[in-house]
Short mmCIF file of C-alpha atoms in Angstrom, two decimals:
data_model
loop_
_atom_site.label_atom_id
_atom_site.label_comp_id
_atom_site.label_asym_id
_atom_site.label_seq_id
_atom_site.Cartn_x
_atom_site.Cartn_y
_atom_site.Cartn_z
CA UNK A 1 -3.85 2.22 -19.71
CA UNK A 2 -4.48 -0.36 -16.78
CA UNK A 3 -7.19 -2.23 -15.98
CA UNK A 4 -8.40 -3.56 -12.73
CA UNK A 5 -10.81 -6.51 -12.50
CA UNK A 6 -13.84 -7.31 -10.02
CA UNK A 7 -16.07 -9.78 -9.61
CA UNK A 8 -19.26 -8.38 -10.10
CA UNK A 9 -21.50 -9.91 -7.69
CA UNK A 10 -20.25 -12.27 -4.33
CA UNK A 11 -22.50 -13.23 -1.13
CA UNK A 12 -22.33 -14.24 2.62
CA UNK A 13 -23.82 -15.33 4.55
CA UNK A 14 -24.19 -13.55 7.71
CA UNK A 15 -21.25 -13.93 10.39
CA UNK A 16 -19.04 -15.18 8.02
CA UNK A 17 -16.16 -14.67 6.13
CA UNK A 18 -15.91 -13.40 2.21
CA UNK A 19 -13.46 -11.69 0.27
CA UNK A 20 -13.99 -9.75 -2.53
CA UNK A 21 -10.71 -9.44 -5.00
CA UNK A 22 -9.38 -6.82 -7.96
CA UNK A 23 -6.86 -7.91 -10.00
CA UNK A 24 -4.14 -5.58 -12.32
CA UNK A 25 -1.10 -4.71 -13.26
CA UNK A 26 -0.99 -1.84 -12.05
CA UNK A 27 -1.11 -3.58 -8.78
CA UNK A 28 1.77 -5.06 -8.56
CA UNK A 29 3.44 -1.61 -8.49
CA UNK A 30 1.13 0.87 -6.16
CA UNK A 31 -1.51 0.02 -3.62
CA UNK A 32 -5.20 -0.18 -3.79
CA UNK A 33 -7.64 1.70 -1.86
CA UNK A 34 -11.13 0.56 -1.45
CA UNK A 35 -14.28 2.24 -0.87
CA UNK A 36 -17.49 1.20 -0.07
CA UNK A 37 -21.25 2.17 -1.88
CA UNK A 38 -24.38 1.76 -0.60
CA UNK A 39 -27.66 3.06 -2.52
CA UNK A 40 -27.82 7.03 -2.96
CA UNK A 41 -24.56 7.31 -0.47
CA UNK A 42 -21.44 8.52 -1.55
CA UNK A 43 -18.17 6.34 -1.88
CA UNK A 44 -16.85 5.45 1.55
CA UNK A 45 -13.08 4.36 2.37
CA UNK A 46 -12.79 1.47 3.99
CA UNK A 47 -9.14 0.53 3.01
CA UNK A 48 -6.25 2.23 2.24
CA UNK A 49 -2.53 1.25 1.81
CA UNK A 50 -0.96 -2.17 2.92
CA UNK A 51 -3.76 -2.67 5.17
CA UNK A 52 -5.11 0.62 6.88
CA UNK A 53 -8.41 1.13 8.03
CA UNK A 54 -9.84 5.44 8.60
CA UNK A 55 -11.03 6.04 11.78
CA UNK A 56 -14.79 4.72 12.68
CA UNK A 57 -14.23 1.53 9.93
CA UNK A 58 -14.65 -1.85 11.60
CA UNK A 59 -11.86 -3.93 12.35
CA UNK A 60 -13.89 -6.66 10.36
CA UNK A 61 -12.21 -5.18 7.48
CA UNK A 62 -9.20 -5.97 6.42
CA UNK A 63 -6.89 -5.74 2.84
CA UNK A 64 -3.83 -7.59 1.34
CA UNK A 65 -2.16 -7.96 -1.85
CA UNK A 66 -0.17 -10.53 -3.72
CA UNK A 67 0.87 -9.60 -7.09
CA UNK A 68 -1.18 -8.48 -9.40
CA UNK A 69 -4.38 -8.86 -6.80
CA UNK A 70 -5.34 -6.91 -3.92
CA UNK A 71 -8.07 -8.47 -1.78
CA UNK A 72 -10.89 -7.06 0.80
CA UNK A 73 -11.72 -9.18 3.14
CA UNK A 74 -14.51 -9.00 5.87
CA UNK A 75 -14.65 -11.18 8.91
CA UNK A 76 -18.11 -11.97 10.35
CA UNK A 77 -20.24 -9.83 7.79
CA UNK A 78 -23.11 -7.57 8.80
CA UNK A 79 -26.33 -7.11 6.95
CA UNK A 80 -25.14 -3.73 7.35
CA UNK A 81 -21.73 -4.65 5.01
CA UNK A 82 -24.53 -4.96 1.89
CA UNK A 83 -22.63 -2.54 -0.21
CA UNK A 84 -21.12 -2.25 -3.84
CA UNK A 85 -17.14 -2.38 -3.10
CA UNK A 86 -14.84 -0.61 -5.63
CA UNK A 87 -10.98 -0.68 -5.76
CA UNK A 88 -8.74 1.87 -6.88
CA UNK A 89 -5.03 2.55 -8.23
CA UNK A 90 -2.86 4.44 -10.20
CA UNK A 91 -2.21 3.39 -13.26
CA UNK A 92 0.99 2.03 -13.73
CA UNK A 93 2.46 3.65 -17.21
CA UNK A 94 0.18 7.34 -16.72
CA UNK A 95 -0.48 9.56 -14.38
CA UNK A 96 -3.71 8.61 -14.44
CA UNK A 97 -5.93 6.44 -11.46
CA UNK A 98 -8.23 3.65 -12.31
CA UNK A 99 -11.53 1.84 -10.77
CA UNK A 100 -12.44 -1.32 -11.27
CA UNK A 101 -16.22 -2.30 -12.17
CA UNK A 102 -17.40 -2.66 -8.42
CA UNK A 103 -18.64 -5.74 -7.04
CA UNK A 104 -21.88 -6.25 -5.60
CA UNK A 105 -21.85 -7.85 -2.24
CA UNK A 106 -25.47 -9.94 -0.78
CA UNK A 107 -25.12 -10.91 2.65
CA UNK A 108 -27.53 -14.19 2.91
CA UNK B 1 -14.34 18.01 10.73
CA UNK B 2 -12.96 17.58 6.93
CA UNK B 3 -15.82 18.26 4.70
CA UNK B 4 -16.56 18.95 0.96
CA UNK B 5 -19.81 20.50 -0.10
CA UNK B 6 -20.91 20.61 -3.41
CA UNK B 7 -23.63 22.57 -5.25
CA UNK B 8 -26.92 21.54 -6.14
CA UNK B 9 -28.10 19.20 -8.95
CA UNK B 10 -28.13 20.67 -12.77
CA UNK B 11 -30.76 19.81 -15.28
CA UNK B 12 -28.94 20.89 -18.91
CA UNK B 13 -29.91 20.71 -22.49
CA UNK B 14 -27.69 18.69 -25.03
CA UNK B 15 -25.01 20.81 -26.13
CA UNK B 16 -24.69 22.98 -22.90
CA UNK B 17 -21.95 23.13 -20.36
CA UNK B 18 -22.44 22.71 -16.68
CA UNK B 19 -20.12 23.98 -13.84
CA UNK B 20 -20.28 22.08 -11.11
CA UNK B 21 -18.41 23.58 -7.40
CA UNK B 22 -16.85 21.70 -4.58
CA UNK B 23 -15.86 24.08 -1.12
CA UNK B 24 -13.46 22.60 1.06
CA UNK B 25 -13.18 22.98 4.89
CA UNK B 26 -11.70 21.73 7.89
CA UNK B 27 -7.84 21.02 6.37
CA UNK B 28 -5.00 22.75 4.33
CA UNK B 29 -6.51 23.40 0.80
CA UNK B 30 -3.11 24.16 -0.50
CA UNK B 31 -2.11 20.57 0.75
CA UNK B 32 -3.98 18.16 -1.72
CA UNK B 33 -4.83 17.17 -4.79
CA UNK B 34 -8.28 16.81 -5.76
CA UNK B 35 -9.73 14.18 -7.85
CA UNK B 36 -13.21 14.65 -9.91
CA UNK B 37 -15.24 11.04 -10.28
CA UNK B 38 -18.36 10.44 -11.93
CA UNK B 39 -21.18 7.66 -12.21
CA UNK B 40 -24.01 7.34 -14.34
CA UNK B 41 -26.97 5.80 -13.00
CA UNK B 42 -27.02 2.09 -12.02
CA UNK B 43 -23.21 2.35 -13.27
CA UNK B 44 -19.70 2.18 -11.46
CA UNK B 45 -17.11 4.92 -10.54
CA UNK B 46 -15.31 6.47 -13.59
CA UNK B 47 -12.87 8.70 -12.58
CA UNK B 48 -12.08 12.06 -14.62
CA UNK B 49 -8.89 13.73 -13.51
CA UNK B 50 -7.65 16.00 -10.75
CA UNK B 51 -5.88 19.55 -10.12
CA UNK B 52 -2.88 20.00 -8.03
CA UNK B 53 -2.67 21.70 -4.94
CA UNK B 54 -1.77 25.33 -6.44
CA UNK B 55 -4.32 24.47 -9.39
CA UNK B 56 -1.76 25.32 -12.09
CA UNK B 57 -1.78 21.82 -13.02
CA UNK B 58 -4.52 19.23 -14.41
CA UNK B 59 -4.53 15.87 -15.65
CA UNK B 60 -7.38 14.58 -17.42
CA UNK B 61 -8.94 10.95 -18.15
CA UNK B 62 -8.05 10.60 -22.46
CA UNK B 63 -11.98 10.04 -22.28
CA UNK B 64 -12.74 13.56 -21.30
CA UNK B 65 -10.11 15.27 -22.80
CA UNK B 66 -11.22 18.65 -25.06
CA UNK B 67 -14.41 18.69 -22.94
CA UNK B 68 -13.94 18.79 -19.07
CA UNK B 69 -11.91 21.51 -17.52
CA UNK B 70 -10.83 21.89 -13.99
CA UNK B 71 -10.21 24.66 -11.82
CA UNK B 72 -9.77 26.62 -8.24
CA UNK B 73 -10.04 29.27 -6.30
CA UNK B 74 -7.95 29.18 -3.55
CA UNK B 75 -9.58 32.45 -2.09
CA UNK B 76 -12.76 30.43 -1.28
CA UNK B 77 -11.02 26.98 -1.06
CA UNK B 78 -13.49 25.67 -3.64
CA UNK B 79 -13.07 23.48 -6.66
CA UNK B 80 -14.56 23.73 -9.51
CA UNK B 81 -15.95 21.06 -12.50
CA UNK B 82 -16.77 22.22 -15.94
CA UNK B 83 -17.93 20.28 -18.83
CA UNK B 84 -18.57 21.52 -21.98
CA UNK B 85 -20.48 19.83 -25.07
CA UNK B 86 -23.06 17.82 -23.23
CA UNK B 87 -24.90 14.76 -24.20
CA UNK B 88 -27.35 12.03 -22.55
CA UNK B 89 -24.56 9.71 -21.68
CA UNK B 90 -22.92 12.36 -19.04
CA UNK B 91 -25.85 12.42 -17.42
CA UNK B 92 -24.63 10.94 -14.02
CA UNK B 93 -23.43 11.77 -10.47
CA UNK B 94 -20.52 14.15 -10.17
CA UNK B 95 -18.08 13.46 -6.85
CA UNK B 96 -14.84 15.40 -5.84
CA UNK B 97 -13.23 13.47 -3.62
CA UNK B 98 -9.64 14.75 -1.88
CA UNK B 99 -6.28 13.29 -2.82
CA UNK B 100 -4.28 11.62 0.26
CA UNK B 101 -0.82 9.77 -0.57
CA UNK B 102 1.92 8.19 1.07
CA UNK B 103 4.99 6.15 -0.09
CA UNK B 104 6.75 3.00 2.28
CA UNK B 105 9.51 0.94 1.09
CA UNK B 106 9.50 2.47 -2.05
CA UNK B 107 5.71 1.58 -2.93
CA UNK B 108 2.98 4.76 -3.16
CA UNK B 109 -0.34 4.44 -2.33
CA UNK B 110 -2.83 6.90 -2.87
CA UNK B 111 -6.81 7.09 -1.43
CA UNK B 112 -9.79 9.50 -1.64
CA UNK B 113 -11.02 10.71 1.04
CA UNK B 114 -13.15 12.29 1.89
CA UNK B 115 -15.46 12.51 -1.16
CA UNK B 116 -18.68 15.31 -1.41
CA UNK B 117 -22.25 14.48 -0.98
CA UNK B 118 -21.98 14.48 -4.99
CA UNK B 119 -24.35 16.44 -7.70
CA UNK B 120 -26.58 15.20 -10.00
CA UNK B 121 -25.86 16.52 -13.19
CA UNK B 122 -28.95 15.50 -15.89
CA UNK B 123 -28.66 15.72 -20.10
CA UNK B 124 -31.95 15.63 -21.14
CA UNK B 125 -33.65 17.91 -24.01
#
């Protein structure tokens, strides 16, 4: 089964720009979606598809993929973007969908 | 609005099962998928399987397998999570969350959303 890879903790520092990356195989044949944690909350989407955003998420947010990586990026971060960040897929060989191990975003 | 609402936290012996429910409102129940995801405490998301649309179908993570069975009632638009054979380590936060998809240029993508409050499921004897 597939595999997708975080980096478990990254920082900001306020108003700037970070992005937080998952990398897979399974990537390089379906999309990622990724969803945003904070503490006691449920999983929020943030990103969804080639780059799609639900209604009432930021424009900060953004997504992209390259091969076997998909990529979150925020531009200007909030205090209020402190969050654990999770991406998801399908895995490519069952029908069967995947998270990586979440990373941990600080915003200095 | 979309919404899923889930029942209230379990406390369960070792051993036991738990069923844990998820209603739907606000969309077409008979239109999506739902997924079940779970996370222990101070862990990540794991996800466990889903049910399709009519609920004749499940697919379940190889970890769960034997143990965890899903189910609907599309009377009530409510989804249902049982596991069976409980120990300490399931002790963790139970989420359904509802299946979107799409497919451009040949490539699918697929998203949850939106997920339940979540349930607190606890293994302790």
């Amino acid at each position: 089964s597939s595999e997708l890879t975080q980096d478990p903790t990254v920082s900001v520092a306020l108003g700037q720009t970070v992005r937080i990356t998952c990398q897979g195989d399974s990537l390089r044949s379906f999309y990622a979606s990724w969803y945003q944690q904070k503490p006691g909350q449920a999983p929020l989407l943030v990103i969804y598809g080639k780059n799609n955003r639900p209604s009432g998420i930021p424009d900060r947010f953004s997504g992209s993929s390259s091969g076997n990586t998909a990529s979150l990026t925020i531009t200007g971060a909030q205090a209020e973007d402190e969050a654990d960040y999770y991406c998801n897929s399908r895995d490519s060989s069952v029908y069967h969908w995947v998270f990586g191990g979440g990373t941990k975003l600080t915003v200095l | 609005q979309v919404q899923l609402v889930q029942s209230g936290a379990e406390v369960k012996k070792p051993g036991a099962s738990v069923k844990v429910s998820c209603k739907s409102s606000g969309y077409s129940f008979t239109s999506h998928y739902m997924h079940w995801v779970r996370q222990a405490p101070g862990q990540g998301l794991e996800w466990m399987g889903l049910i399709n649309p009519s609920g004749g179908t499940t697919t379940y993570a190889q970890k769960m397998q034997g143990r965890v069975t899903m189910t609907r009632d599309m009377s009530t638009s409510t989804d249902y999570l049982e596991l069976s054979s409980l120990r300490s380590e399931d002790t963790a936060v139970y989420y359904c969350a509802r299946d979107n998809s799409f497919t451009i240029n040949g490539v699918s993508g697929w998203w949850f959303d939106p997920w339940g409050q979540g349930t607190l499921v606890t293994v302790s004897s």
